[in-house]
C-alpha cells in the first residue's frame, strides 16, 4: 500500500483550471483535502476516503461509519468520522479514539488534532508518543486549526466559544469569542493576523487578532458549514446549509461572488486546489465538483439531477417515499452495494443480520440472531436501531406511524426480490 501511494505521488497531475467532477463515492462528500503534489482526498458518508490522482481513485477503506474529515500532514493522510476513530493512511490503522463522533481535523508537522462531539479535543503526536486530551469543554467541539508553528491550537464548538490552547501543556490560554450560537468552522490566516469563523445562525465573521475588531459578511442563510482560504490568502470561500457559496475578497474586504452551487441541499466541504486555480466543493450529491476560480460567475451547479431521496413525493407511493427518505442514502436495492454506507438490501428477506459477504458489519450485528422479515424490520423502525440493536452503526431514526412501516416493508418486498 505504501509503495502504491508513493508511486501515485510521482505521477504527473493535470492542470485543472476548468470545471470537473470526481465521481465514484456512494454517499455525500463530507470533507475535502488537497496535498502539495496536487492529489485530492475526499471523505464520504459511504465510510470511505477517496485518494484521487487525476480522476483515478484509490479507495481507503476501514472506517465503520461515515467519514467526516480528512487531512494531509506532508507524510501521511489522516481521516476521522462517525465511528469515533482517527485513522492514518497508508494502512488505515487506528491512531486514536473518542467517545463521540469526530467532525473536525487539523494537522501540523508534529501533531494531529481531532474535534469531537464528546466535548474534547484529541492531540495525537505523529511520532506515536502519548496523546493529550484537551477539555472537556462542556459541549461538542466542531472545528480545530493549528497556528503555523504548531505551538497553538484554535478550537470552536457548540457552545459558541472560540478558544486558544497551548499545545505544549494542553491548557486553554484565551477565549476570543463567545458567540450566541454554535460555531461550525474556522480558518486561520496567521500571516495577516485574522481568523474567520462560521456559525449555526449563518454568521460569517473575520476577527482581527491584534485589534479584536470584526468584519461581518453575514447573509440571510444558515448554517455555515464550510470555509476555505485560497493559497495566496486573497479569497475566502464560505459554504452554507442552503447550497450557496460566497467568495470574500480578503484584500478589498468585499463579497466578490455569491452563487447557488447545488440544486438542493447543503455545501458540506470546500477546498482550494494547491495552485489556487480551482475551488472544490462537496455536498449531498455523490461527487466532488470543482470550478475554475476565474469563471465562478459561469459555474455549473452541483449535480444534473436531484438525488433520488429528494424526488417529488407526489410522484411515488408511500412505501417508496419512506425508503427514499429513510434508507436510500445508505442502501441500494440492487445486488451491488454501490459503495453505500450500508449493505445492499437486495434479497434481505430471510437473510440473517450481519451475514452479507464483503460488508464490514459491527460486532453487534455479526453476533446477532436476527433474521430480517416483516416482524424484525417493523421492530427496527418502531423502536429505532439504537434501541433494537444497541451498538449498531445504523443511524438513530424511527418511523412512528404503523402504516408508514407497513408500506415500507411492502415496498421492500417488491424492490429487493429477484426479478428473474
mmCIF file of C-alpha atoms in Angstrom:
data_model
loop_
_atom_site.group_PDB
_atom_site.id
_atom_site.type_symbol
_atom_site.label_atom_id
_atom_site.label_comp_id
_atom_site.label_asym_id
_atom_site.label_seq_id
_atom_site.Cartn_x
_atom_site.Cartn_y
_atom_site.Cartn_z
ATOM 1 C CA UNK A 1 0.000 0.000 0.000
ATOM 2 C CA UNK A 2 2.760 2.466 0.960
ATOM 3 C CA UNK A 3 4.579 1.827 -2.306
ATOM 4 C CA UNK A 4 1.392 2.396 -4.293
ATOM 5 C CA UNK A 5 0.803 5.770 -2.655
ATOM 6 C CA UNK A 6 4.386 6.845 -3.330
ATOM 7 C CA UNK A 7 4.103 5.847 -6.986
ATOM 8 C CA UNK A 8 0.848 7.759 -7.315
ATOM 9 C CA UNK A 9 2.503 10.822 -5.837
ATOM 10 C CA UNK A 10 5.086 10.790 -8.631
ATOM 11 C CA UNK A 11 2.599 10.569 -11.492
ATOM 12 C CA UNK A 12 2.075 13.783 -13.497
ATOM 13 C CA UNK A 13 -1.062 15.617 -12.443
ATOM 14 C CA UNK A 14 -3.209 17.663 -14.802
ATOM 15 C CA UNK A 15 -3.542 21.401 -14.527
ATOM 16 C CA UNK A 16 -7.248 21.715 -13.802
ATOM 17 C CA UNK A 17 -8.270 25.356 -14.363
ATOM 18 C CA UNK A 18 -11.546 24.036 -15.786
ATOM 19 C CA UNK A 19 -14.769 22.601 -14.452
ATOM 20 C CA UNK A 20 -14.503 18.925 -13.497
ATOM 21 C CA UNK A 21 -16.038 16.316 -11.215
ATOM 22 C CA UNK A 22 -14.677 13.379 -9.252
ATOM 23 C CA UNK A 23 -17.233 10.567 -9.245
ATOM 24 C CA UNK A 24 -17.233 7.182 -7.567
ATOM 25 C CA UNK A 25 -18.390 7.654 -3.981
ATOM 26 C CA UNK A 26 -21.660 6.119 -2.848
ATOM 27 C CA UNK A 27 -22.732 8.901 -0.499
ATOM 28 C CA UNK A 28 -22.437 12.648 0.179
ATOM 29 C CA UNK A 29 -18.987 14.258 0.289
ATOM 30 C CA UNK A 30 -18.302 15.430 3.847
ATOM 31 C CA UNK A 31 -14.670 16.590 3.664
ATOM 32 C CA UNK A 32 -12.008 17.544 1.092
ATOM 33 C CA UNK A 33 -8.238 17.984 1.457
ATOM 34 C CA UNK A 34 -5.521 18.777 -1.083
ATOM 35 C CA UNK A 35 -1.893 17.663 -0.972
ATOM 36 C CA UNK A 36 1.120 19.733 -2.103
ATOM 37 C CA UNK A 37 1.594 17.361 -5.069
ATOM 38 C CA UNK A 38 -1.955 18.056 -6.300
ATOM 39 C CA UNK A 39 -3.693 14.912 -5.099
ATOM 40 C CA UNK A 40 -7.177 15.300 -3.629
ATOM 41 C CA UNK A 41 -8.652 13.327 -0.734
ATOM 42 C CA UNK A 42 -12.430 13.130 -0.305
ATOM 43 C CA UNK A 43 -14.204 11.915 2.844
ATOM 44 C CA UNK A 44 -17.658 10.468 2.340
ATOM 45 C CA UNK A 45 -20.802 9.271 4.049
ATOM 46 C CA UNK A 46 -20.112 5.918 2.328
ATOM 47 C CA UNK A 47 -17.492 5.123 5.042
ATOM 48 C CA UNK A 48 -14.533 5.619 2.718
ATOM 49 C CA UNK A 49 -11.840 8.076 1.694
ATOM 50 C CA UNK A 50 -11.083 8.560 -1.992
ATOM 51 C CA UNK A 51 -7.487 9.442 -2.851
ATOM 52 C CA UNK A 52 -7.522 10.934 -6.328
ATOM 53 C CA UNK A 53 -4.640 11.217 -8.770
ATOM 54 C CA UNK A 54 -6.240 12.940 -11.711
ATOM 55 C CA UNK A 55 -9.667 11.309 -11.911
ATOM 56 C CA UNK A 56 -8.480 7.884 -10.759
ATOM 57 C CA UNK A 57 -9.366 6.999 -7.154
ATOM 58 C CA UNK A 58 -7.640 4.752 -4.682
ATOM 59 C CA UNK A 59 -10.227 3.744 -2.081
ATOM 60 C CA UNK A 60 -9.070 3.873 1.532
ATOM 61 C CA UNK A 61 -11.396 1.516 3.377
ATOM 62 C CA UNK A 62 -11.575 0.766 7.084
ATOM 63 C CA UNK A 63 -13.905 3.214 8.782
ATOM 64 C CA UNK A 64 -17.062 1.607 10.136
ATOM 65 C CA UNK A 65 -19.275 4.681 9.688
ATOM 66 C CA UNK A 66 -19.374 7.959 7.770
ATOM 67 C CA UNK A 67 -16.046 9.747 7.309
ATOM 68 C CA UNK A 68 -16.404 13.440 8.150
ATOM 69 C CA UNK A 69 -12.937 14.889 7.756
ATOM 70 C CA UNK A 70 -9.607 14.222 6.054
ATOM 71 C CA UNK A 71 -6.212 15.948 6.217
ATOM 72 C CA UNK A 72 -2.700 15.680 4.781
ATOM 73 C CA UNK A 73 0.287 16.473 7.015
ATOM 74 C CA UNK A 74 3.076 16.031 4.452
ATOM 75 C CA UNK A 75 3.902 12.425 5.271
ATOM 76 C CA UNK A 76 0.535 10.725 5.731
ATOM 77 C CA UNK A 77 -3.222 11.082 5.323
ATOM 78 C CA UNK A 78 -5.490 11.207 8.371
ATOM 79 C CA UNK A 79 -9.247 10.657 8.433
ATOM 80 C CA UNK A 80 -11.919 10.632 11.127
ATOM 81 C CA UNK A 81 -15.648 10.153 11.392
ATOM 82 C CA UNK A 82 -18.790 8.798 12.965
ATOM 83 C CA UNK A 83 -17.090 5.608 14.188
ATOM 84 C CA UNK A 84 -15.231 7.798 16.745
ATOM 85 C CA UNK A 85 -11.808 6.848 15.285
ATOM 86 C CA UNK A 86 -8.837 8.721 13.864
ATOM 87 C CA UNK A 87 -7.046 6.673 11.213
ATOM 88 C CA UNK A 88 -3.705 7.038 9.427
ATOM 89 C CA UNK A 89 -3.073 6.073 5.810
ATOM 90 C CA UNK A 90 -1.447 4.110 4.226
ATOM 91 C CA UNK A 91 -2.750 1.176 6.212
ATOM 92 C CA UNK A 92 -5.755 2.700 7.943
ATOM 93 C CA UNK A 93 -4.513 1.894 11.429
ATOM 94 C CA UNK A 94 -6.399 3.482 14.325
ATOM 95 C CA UNK A 95 -4.323 6.309 15.817
ATOM 96 C CA UNK A 96 -6.856 7.162 18.496
ATOM 97 C CA UNK A 97 -10.478 7.085 19.510
ATOM 98 C CA UNK A 98 -13.026 9.425 21.091
ATOM 99 C CA UNK A 99 -16.288 8.687 22.879
ATOM 100 C CA UNK A 100 -18.295 10.546 20.246
ATOM 101 C CA UNK A 101 -18.223 11.475 16.568
ATOM 102 C CA UNK A 102 -15.103 13.211 15.249
ATOM 103 C CA UNK A 103 -16.179 16.055 12.990
ATOM 104 C CA UNK A 104 -13.007 18.101 12.533
ATOM 105 C CA UNK A 105 -9.294 17.525 11.896
ATOM 106 C CA UNK A 106 -6.156 19.641 11.811
ATOM 107 C CA UNK A 107 -2.582 18.572 11.140
ATOM 108 C CA UNK A 108 0.776 20.138 11.984
ATOM 109 C CA UNK A 109 4.252 18.710 11.462
ATOM 110 C CA UNK A 110 4.188 17.138 14.937
ATOM 111 C CA UNK A 111 0.528 16.575 15.859
ATOM 112 C CA UNK A 112 -2.922 15.784 14.566
ATOM 113 C CA UNK A 113 -5.845 17.390 16.398
ATOM 114 C CA UNK A 114 -9.373 15.950 16.481
ATOM 115 C CA UNK A 115 -12.585 17.825 17.297
ATOM 116 C CA UNK A 116 -15.228 15.557 18.802
ATOM 117 C CA UNK A 117 -18.836 15.781 19.847
ATOM 118 C CA UNK A 118 -17.810 14.139 23.129
ATOM 119 C CA UNK A 119 -16.717 17.660 24.158
ATOM 120 C CA UNK A 120 -12.971 17.070 23.954
ATOM 121 C CA UNK A 121 -10.064 17.677 21.613
ATOM 122 C CA UNK A 122 -7.517 14.958 20.941
ATOM 123 C CA UNK A 123 -3.853 15.833 20.369
ATOM 124 C CA UNK A 124 -2.126 12.887 18.720
ATOM 125 C CA UNK A 125 1.678 13.124 18.229
ATOM 126 C CA UNK A 126 2.685 11.867 14.785
ATOM 127 C CA UNK A 127 5.661 10.046 16.338
ATOM 128 C CA UNK A 128 3.267 7.761 18.208
ATOM 129 C CA UNK A 129 4.025 9.087 21.682
ATOM 130 C CA UNK A 130 1.316 9.528 24.300
ATOM 131 C CA UNK A 131 -1.646 11.691 23.254
ATOM 132 C CA UNK A 132 -3.258 14.541 25.189
ATOM 133 C CA UNK A 133 -6.917 15.285 25.742
ATOM 134 C CA UNK A 134 -7.927 18.955 25.861
ATOM 135 C CA UNK A 135 -11.093 19.728 27.756
ATOM 136 C CA UNK A 136 -13.812 18.730 28.320
ATOM 137 C CA UNK A 137 -15.207 21.989 27.014
ATOM 138 C CA UNK A 138 -18.758 21.354 28.176
ATOM 139 C CA UNK A 139 -20.195 20.849 24.681
ATOM 140 C CA UNK A 140 -19.330 19.290 21.353
ATOM 141 C CA UNK A 141 -16.261 20.573 19.504
ATOM 142 C CA UNK A 142 -16.755 21.210 15.775
ATOM 143 C CA UNK A 143 -13.500 22.624 14.412
ATOM 144 C CA UNK A 144 -9.774 22.890 15.160
ATOM 145 C CA UNK A 145 -6.858 24.639 13.452
ATOM 146 C CA UNK A 146 -3.154 24.916 14.331
ATOM 147 C CA UNK A 147 -1.030 28.041 14.312
ATOM 148 C CA UNK A 148 1.665 27.857 11.580
ATOM 149 C CA UNK A 149 4.391 26.772 14.022
ATOM 150 C CA UNK A 150 2.081 24.228 15.668
ATOM 151 C CA UNK A 151 2.506 25.694 19.134
ATOM 152 C CA UNK A 152 -1.114 26.828 19.474
ATOM 153 C CA UNK A 153 -4.456 25.274 18.619
ATOM 154 C CA UNK A 154 -7.676 27.173 17.955
ATOM 155 C CA UNK A 155 -10.992 25.398 18.563
ATOM 156 C CA UNK A 156 -14.680 26.162 18.146
ATOM 157 C CA UNK A 157 -17.756 24.335 19.269
ATOM 158 C CA UNK A 158 -21.425 24.078 20.004
ATOM 159 C CA UNK A 159 -21.150 26.464 22.957
ATOM 160 C CA UNK A 160 -20.177 29.304 20.606
ATOM 161 C CA UNK A 161 -16.716 29.722 22.147
ATOM 162 C CA UNK A 162 -13.564 30.248 20.093
ATOM 163 C CA UNK A 163 -10.655 29.091 22.260
ATOM 164 C CA UNK A 164 -6.853 29.080 22.047
ATOM 165 C CA UNK A 165 -4.898 26.187 23.571
ATOM 166 C CA UNK A 166 -1.212 25.770 24.374
ATOM 167 C CA UNK A 167 -0.148 22.559 22.631
ATOM 168 C CA UNK A 168 2.824 22.011 24.939
ATOM 169 C CA UNK A 169 0.748 21.708 28.119
ATOM 170 C CA UNK A 170 -2.828 21.285 26.863
ATOM 171 C CA UNK A 171 -4.135 24.349 28.700
ATOM 172 C CA UNK A 172 -6.661 26.876 27.431
ATOM 173 C CA UNK A 173 -4.904 30.249 27.219
ATOM 174 C CA UNK A 174 -7.548 32.558 25.772
ATOM 175 C CA UNK A 175 -11.165 32.752 24.712
ATOM 176 C CA UNK A 176 -11.516 35.046 21.706
ATOM 177 C CA UNK A 177 -15.251 34.829 21.002
ATOM 178 C CA UNK A 178 -18.375 33.975 22.982
ATOM 179 C CA UNK A 179 -20.884 33.687 20.145
ATOM 180 C CA UNK A 180 -24.527 33.132 20.979
ATOM 181 C CA UNK A 181 -24.803 30.148 18.621
ATOM 182 C CA UNK A 182 -22.548 27.203 17.899
ATOM 183 C CA UNK A 183 -19.508 27.804 15.709
ATOM 184 C CA UNK A 184 -19.074 25.177 12.991
ATOM 185 C CA UNK A 185 -15.985 26.231 11.029
ATOM 186 C CA UNK A 186 -12.656 28.047 11.430
ATOM 187 C CA UNK A 187 -9.990 29.370 9.058
ATOM 188 C CA UNK A 188 -6.796 30.946 10.434
ATOM 189 C CA UNK A 189 -4.731 33.446 8.435
ATOM 190 C CA UNK A 190 -1.819 33.988 10.813
ATOM 191 C CA UNK A 191 0.258 35.859 8.234
ATOM 192 C CA UNK A 192 -2.358 38.609 8.022
ATOM 193 C CA UNK A 193 -3.347 38.185 11.677
ATOM 194 C CA UNK A 194 -7.021 37.236 11.384
ATOM 195 C CA UNK A 195 -9.282 34.262 11.946
ATOM 196 C CA UNK A 196 -12.616 33.597 10.224
ATOM 197 C CA UNK A 197 -15.482 31.674 11.763
ATOM 198 C CA UNK A 198 -18.867 30.458 10.539
ATOM 199 C CA UNK A 199 -21.766 29.698 12.855
ATOM 200 C CA UNK A 200 -25.074 27.886 13.104
ATOM 201 C CA UNK A 201 -27.045 31.132 12.845
ATOM 202 C CA UNK A 202 -25.484 31.968 9.453
ATOM 203 C CA UNK A 203 -22.865 34.391 10.760
ATOM 204 C CA UNK A 204 -19.587 34.683 8.824
ATOM 205 C CA UNK A 205 -17.115 36.946 10.613
ATOM 206 C CA UNK A 206 -13.437 37.773 10.377
ATOM 207 C CA UNK A 207 -11.780 38.613 13.689
ATOM 208 C CA UNK A 208 -8.638 40.780 13.713
ATOM 209 C CA UNK A 209 -6.336 39.012 16.184
ATOM 210 C CA UNK A 210 -4.495 42.222 17.053
ATOM 211 C CA UNK A 211 -7.302 44.748 17.466
ATOM 212 C CA UNK A 212 -10.234 42.435 18.239
ATOM 213 C CA UNK A 213 -12.352 44.148 15.578
ATOM 214 C CA UNK A 214 -14.701 42.011 13.468
ATOM 215 C CA UNK A 215 -15.812 42.216 9.854
ATOM 216 C CA UNK A 216 -19.257 40.736 9.249
ATOM 217 C CA UNK A 217 -20.216 39.107 5.945
ATOM 218 C CA UNK A 218 -23.427 37.503 7.161
ATOM 219 C CA UNK A 219 -26.133 36.840 4.598
ATOM 220 C CA UNK A 220 -29.641 35.575 5.272
ATOM 221 C CA UNK A 221 -28.715 31.877 5.021
ATOM 222 C CA UNK A 222 -27.867 29.305 7.652
ATOM 223 C CA UNK A 223 -25.984 27.420 8.917
ATOM 224 C CA UNK A 224 -22.398 27.968 7.754
ATOM 225 C CA UNK A 225 -20.953 24.504 7.094
ATOM 226 C CA UNK A 226 -17.663 25.032 5.237
ATOM 227 C CA UNK A 227 -14.822 27.572 4.980
ATOM 228 C CA UNK A 228 -11.695 27.535 2.807
ATOM 229 C CA UNK A 229 -8.868 30.030 2.224
ATOM 230 C CA UNK A 230 -7.068 30.250 -1.112
ATOM 231 C CA UNK A 231 -3.308 29.539 -1.101
ATOM 232 C CA UNK A 232 -2.479 33.211 -1.697
ATOM 233 C CA UNK A 233 -4.906 34.178 1.118
ATOM 234 C CA UNK A 234 -6.823 36.564 -1.169
ATOM 235 C CA UNK A 235 -10.109 34.637 -1.255
ATOM 236 C CA UNK A 236 -12.227 33.101 1.491
ATOM 237 C CA UNK A 237 -14.904 30.650 0.346
ATOM 238 C CA UNK A 238 -17.999 30.102 2.509
ATOM 239 C CA UNK A 239 -20.488 27.243 2.058
ATOM 240 C CA UNK A 240 -23.871 27.139 3.775
ATOM 241 C CA UNK A 241 -26.765 24.838 4.522
ATOM 242 C CA UNK A 242 -28.889 26.240 1.718
ATOM 243 C CA UNK A 243 -26.426 25.324 -1.016
ATOM 244 C CA UNK A 244 -24.738 28.663 -1.702
ATOM 245 C CA UNK A 245 -21.050 29.510 -1.932
ATOM 246 C CA UNK A 246 -19.953 33.042 -1.093
ATOM 247 C CA UNK A 247 -16.467 34.227 -2.089
ATOM 248 C CA UNK A 248 -14.990 37.036 0.010
ATOM 249 C CA UNK A 249 -12.148 39.123 -1.399
ATOM 250 C CA UNK A 250 -9.849 39.456 1.640
ATOM 251 C CA UNK A 251 -7.749 42.205 0.031
ATOM 252 C CA UNK A 252 -10.576 44.682 -0.539
ATOM 253 C CA UNK A 253 -12.923 43.041 2.000
ATOM 254 C CA UNK A 254 -15.911 42.682 -0.283
ATOM 255 C CA UNK A 255 -18.143 39.867 -1.492
ATOM 256 C CA UNK A 256 -16.650 39.003 -4.874
ATOM 257 C CA UNK A 257 -19.059 36.161 -5.779
ATOM 258 C CA UNK A 258 -22.198 34.617 -4.344
ATOM 259 C CA UNK A 259 -23.858 31.790 -6.219
ATOM 260 C CA UNK A 260 -26.124 28.790 -5.810
ATOM 261 C CA UNK A 261 -23.808 25.782 -6.035
ATOM 262 C CA UNK A 262 -26.322 22.958 -5.506
ATOM 263 C CA UNK A 263 -29.693 22.101 -6.944
ATOM 264 C CA UNK A 264 -30.803 21.375 -3.407
ATOM 265 C CA UNK A 265 -29.139 20.638 -0.102
ATOM 266 C CA UNK A 266 -26.082 21.937 1.716
ATOM 267 C CA UNK A 267 -22.446 22.578 0.838
ATOM 268 C CA UNK A 268 -20.586 20.466 3.400
ATOM 269 C CA UNK A 269 -16.998 20.718 2.187
ATOM 270 C CA UNK A 270 -14.777 23.272 0.436
ATOM 271 C CA UNK A 271 -11.100 23.349 -0.522
ATOM 272 C CA UNK A 272 -8.979 25.271 -2.995
ATOM 273 C CA UNK A 273 -6.648 23.418 -5.345
ATOM 274 C CA UNK A 274 -2.997 23.623 -4.375
ATOM 275 C CA UNK A 275 -2.349 26.166 -7.155
ATOM 276 C CA UNK A 276 -5.417 28.190 -6.184
ATOM 277 C CA UNK A 277 -6.931 27.954 -9.661
ATOM 278 C CA UNK A 278 -9.928 25.807 -8.707
ATOM 279 C CA UNK A 279 -12.455 25.647 -5.890
ATOM 280 C CA UNK A 280 -13.538 22.129 -4.896
ATOM 281 C CA UNK A 281 -16.901 21.512 -3.214
ATOM 282 C CA UNK A 282 -18.864 18.602 -1.815
ATOM 283 C CA UNK A 283 -22.447 18.227 -0.693
ATOM 284 C CA UNK A 284 -25.396 15.882 -0.765
ATOM 285 C CA UNK A 285 -24.519 14.625 -4.237
ATOM 286 C CA UNK A 286 -22.155 11.643 -4.594
ATOM 287 C CA UNK A 287 -19.441 13.573 -6.456
ATOM 288 C CA UNK A 288 -16.939 16.316 -5.766
ATOM 289 C CA UNK A 289 -17.338 19.355 -8.020
ATOM 290 C CA UNK A 290 -14.608 21.814 -8.954
ATOM 291 C CA UNK A 291 -14.874 25.184 -10.669
ATOM 292 C CA UNK A 292 -12.122 27.452 -12.042
ATOM 293 C CA UNK A 293 -11.914 30.425 -9.711
ATOM 294 C CA UNK A 294 -11.711 32.887 -12.602
ATOM 295 C CA UNK A 295 -15.058 31.740 -14.003
ATOM 296 C CA UNK A 296 -17.229 31.205 -10.952
ATOM 297 C CA UNK A 297 -19.860 33.507 -12.405
ATOM 298 C CA UNK A 298 -20.344 30.973 -15.218
ATOM 299 C CA UNK A 299 -20.458 27.993 -12.864
ATOM 300 C CA UNK A 300 -22.394 24.785 -13.367
ATOM 301 C CA UNK A 301 -24.467 23.613 -10.435
ATOM 302 C CA UNK A 302 -23.515 20.519 -8.484
ATOM 303 C CA UNK A 303 -25.480 17.539 -9.862
ATOM 304 C CA UNK A 304 -27.510 17.474 -13.055
ATOM 305 C CA UNK A 305 -30.419 15.820 -11.261
ATOM 306 C CA UNK A 306 -31.644 15.736 -7.713
ATOM 307 C CA UNK A 307 -30.672 12.709 -5.602
ATOM 308 C CA UNK A 308 -33.399 10.063 -5.546
ATOM 309 C CA UNK A 309 -34.294 10.793 -1.921
ATOM 310 C CA UNK A 310 -35.233 14.359 -2.939
ATOM 311 C CA UNK A 311 -37.686 13.323 -5.680
ATOM 312 C CA UNK A 312 -41.155 14.803 -5.707
ATOM 313 C CA UNK A 313 -43.076 12.806 -3.053
ATOM 314 C CA UNK A 314 -46.303 13.157 -5.034
ATOM 315 C CA UNK A 315 -44.842 11.013 -7.826
ATOM 316 C CA UNK A 316 -44.291 7.879 -5.744
ATOM 317 C CA UNK A 317 -46.124 5.568 -3.389
ATOM 318 C CA UNK A 318 -45.784 5.892 0.363
ATOM 319 C CA UNK A 319 -43.532 2.837 0.705
ATOM 320 C CA UNK A 320 -41.054 4.131 -1.867
ATOM 321 C CA UNK A 321 -41.211 7.562 -0.252
ATOM 322 C CA UNK A 322 -40.288 6.071 3.127
ATOM 323 C CA UNK A 323 -37.383 4.160 1.570
ATOM 324 C CA UNK A 324 -36.015 7.166 -0.274
ATOM 325 C CA UNK A 325 -36.205 9.376 2.806
ATOM 326 C CA UNK A 326 -35.030 6.891 5.425
ATOM 327 C CA UNK A 327 -32.888 4.287 3.664
ATOM 328 C CA UNK A 328 -31.608 5.196 0.194
ATOM 329 C CA UNK A 329 -28.711 7.374 1.288
ATOM 330 C CA UNK A 330 -27.151 4.274 2.918
ATOM 331 C CA UNK A 331 -28.580 1.298 1.000
ATOM 332 C CA UNK A 332 -29.046 0.221 -2.602
ATOM 333 C CA UNK A 333 -31.702 -2.214 -3.839
ATOM 334 C CA UNK A 334 -29.536 -3.896 -6.455
ATOM 335 C CA UNK A 335 -27.242 -6.910 -5.951
ATOM 336 C CA UNK A 336 -24.339 -4.458 -5.882
ATOM 337 C CA UNK A 337 -23.987 -2.365 -2.702
ATOM 338 C CA UNK A 338 -22.848 0.551 -4.921
ATOM 339 C CA UNK A 339 -20.387 1.971 -2.388
ATOM 340 C CA UNK A 340 -23.151 2.899 0.030
ATOM 341 C CA UNK A 341 -22.574 3.335 3.758
ATOM 342 C CA UNK A 342 -24.714 0.252 4.386
ATOM 343 C CA UNK A 343 -25.032 -3.099 2.621
ATOM 344 C CA UNK A 344 -27.427 -3.667 -0.262
ATOM 345 C CA UNK A 345 -30.952 -4.655 0.747
ATOM 346 C CA UNK A 346 -31.294 -6.938 -2.276
ATOM 347 C CA UNK A 347 -32.550 -10.313 -1.043
ATOM 348 C CA UNK A 348 -32.849 -9.078 2.538
ATOM 349 C CA UNK A 349 -35.986 -11.072 3.451
ATOM 350 C CA UNK A 350 -34.947 -14.309 5.117
ATOM 351 C CA UNK A 351 -31.307 -13.208 5.444
ATOM 352 C CA UNK A 352 -29.560 -13.392 8.808
ATOM 353 C CA UNK A 353 -28.393 -9.986 10.008
ATOM 354 C CA UNK A 354 -24.707 -9.263 9.574
ATOM 355 C CA UNK A 355 -24.013 -12.011 7.034
ATOM 356 C CA UNK A 356 -23.775 -10.367 3.598
ATOM 357 C CA UNK A 357 -20.278 -11.109 2.215
ATOM 358 C CA UNK A 358 -17.988 -8.169 1.553
ATOM 359 C CA UNK A 359 -19.523 -5.708 4.032
ATOM 360 C CA UNK A 360 -17.835 -4.734 7.304
ATOM 361 C CA UNK A 361 -20.560 -5.133 9.954
ATOM 362 C CA UNK A 362 -20.420 -4.043 13.574
ATOM 363 C CA UNK A 363 -19.745 -6.783 16.103
ATOM 364 C CA UNK A 364 -23.295 -6.288 17.369
ATOM 365 C CA UNK A 365 -24.853 -7.302 14.049
ATOM 366 C CA UNK A 366 -22.342 -10.073 13.335
ATOM 367 C CA UNK A 367 -23.228 -11.687 16.678
ATOM 368 C CA UNK A 368 -26.973 -11.111 16.286
ATOM 369 C CA UNK A 369 -29.549 -13.857 15.841
ATOM 370 C CA UNK A 370 -31.907 -11.523 13.931
ATOM 371 C CA UNK A 371 -33.382 -12.767 10.661
ATOM 372 C CA UNK A 372 -34.807 -9.979 8.506
ATOM 373 C CA UNK A 373 -38.529 -10.382 7.861
ATOM 374 C CA UNK A 374 -41.717 -8.324 8.218
ATOM 375 C CA UNK A 375 -41.664 -8.526 12.008
ATOM 376 C CA UNK A 376 -37.992 -7.668 12.552
ATOM 377 C CA UNK A 377 -37.940 -4.816 10.030
ATOM 378 C CA UNK A 378 -41.083 -3.399 11.629
ATOM 379 C CA UNK A 379 -39.478 -3.607 15.086
ATOM 380 C CA UNK A 380 -36.273 -1.994 13.797
ATOM 381 C CA UNK A 381 -38.079 1.169 12.722
ATOM 382 C CA UNK A 382 -40.666 1.093 15.504
ATOM 383 C CA UNK A 383 -38.059 1.100 18.285
ATOM 384 C CA UNK A 384 -35.213 2.703 16.326
ATOM 385 C CA UNK A 385 -31.893 0.975 15.547
ATOM 386 C CA UNK A 386 -30.221 2.375 18.679
ATOM 387 C CA UNK A 387 -32.771 0.530 20.853
ATOM 388 C CA UNK A 388 -33.499 -2.537 18.741
ATOM 389 C CA UNK A 389 -29.807 -3.260 18.032
ATOM 390 C CA UNK A 390 -27.753 -1.371 20.661
ATOM 391 C CA UNK A 391 -24.232 -0.811 19.341
ATOM 392 C CA UNK A 392 -25.263 -0.910 15.682
ATOM 393 C CA UNK A 393 -23.737 1.565 13.198
ATOM 394 C CA UNK A 394 -27.190 2.357 11.791
ATOM 395 C CA UNK A 395 -28.327 5.983 12.170
ATOM 396 C CA UNK A 396 -30.741 6.702 15.011
ATOM 397 C CA UNK A 397 -34.152 7.082 13.404
ATOM 398 C CA UNK A 398 -37.699 5.812 13.756
ATOM 399 C CA UNK A 399 -40.784 5.568 11.593
ATOM 400 C CA UNK A 400 -43.516 6.408 14.076
ATOM 401 C CA UNK A 401 -46.652 5.559 12.091
ATOM 402 C CA UNK A 402 -47.552 1.839 11.752
ATOM 403 C CA UNK A 403 -48.965 2.366 8.232
ATOM 404 C CA UNK A 404 -45.723 4.004 7.078
ATOM 405 C CA UNK A 405 -43.752 0.995 8.354
ATOM 406 C CA UNK A 406 -46.164 -1.413 6.663
ATOM 407 C CA UNK A 407 -45.911 0.461 3.364
ATOM 408 C CA UNK A 408 -42.101 0.474 3.571
ATOM 409 C CA UNK A 409 -41.998 -3.281 4.201
ATOM 410 C CA UNK A 410 -44.361 -3.938 1.265
ATOM 411 C CA UNK A 411 -42.180 -1.803 -0.990
ATOM 412 C CA UNK A 412 -39.016 -3.578 0.136
ATOM 413 C CA UNK A 413 -40.575 -6.985 -0.533
ATOM 414 C CA UNK A 414 -41.193 -5.958 -4.146
ATOM 415 C CA UNK A 415 -37.997 -3.988 -4.722
ATOM 416 C CA UNK A 416 -35.493 -6.406 -3.174
ATOM 417 C CA UNK A 417 -36.764 -9.632 -4.711
ATOM 418 C CA UNK A 418 -35.029 -11.306 -7.646
ATOM 419 C CA UNK A 419 -36.681 -10.182 -10.875
ATOM 420 C CA UNK A 420 -35.958 -13.378 -12.779
#
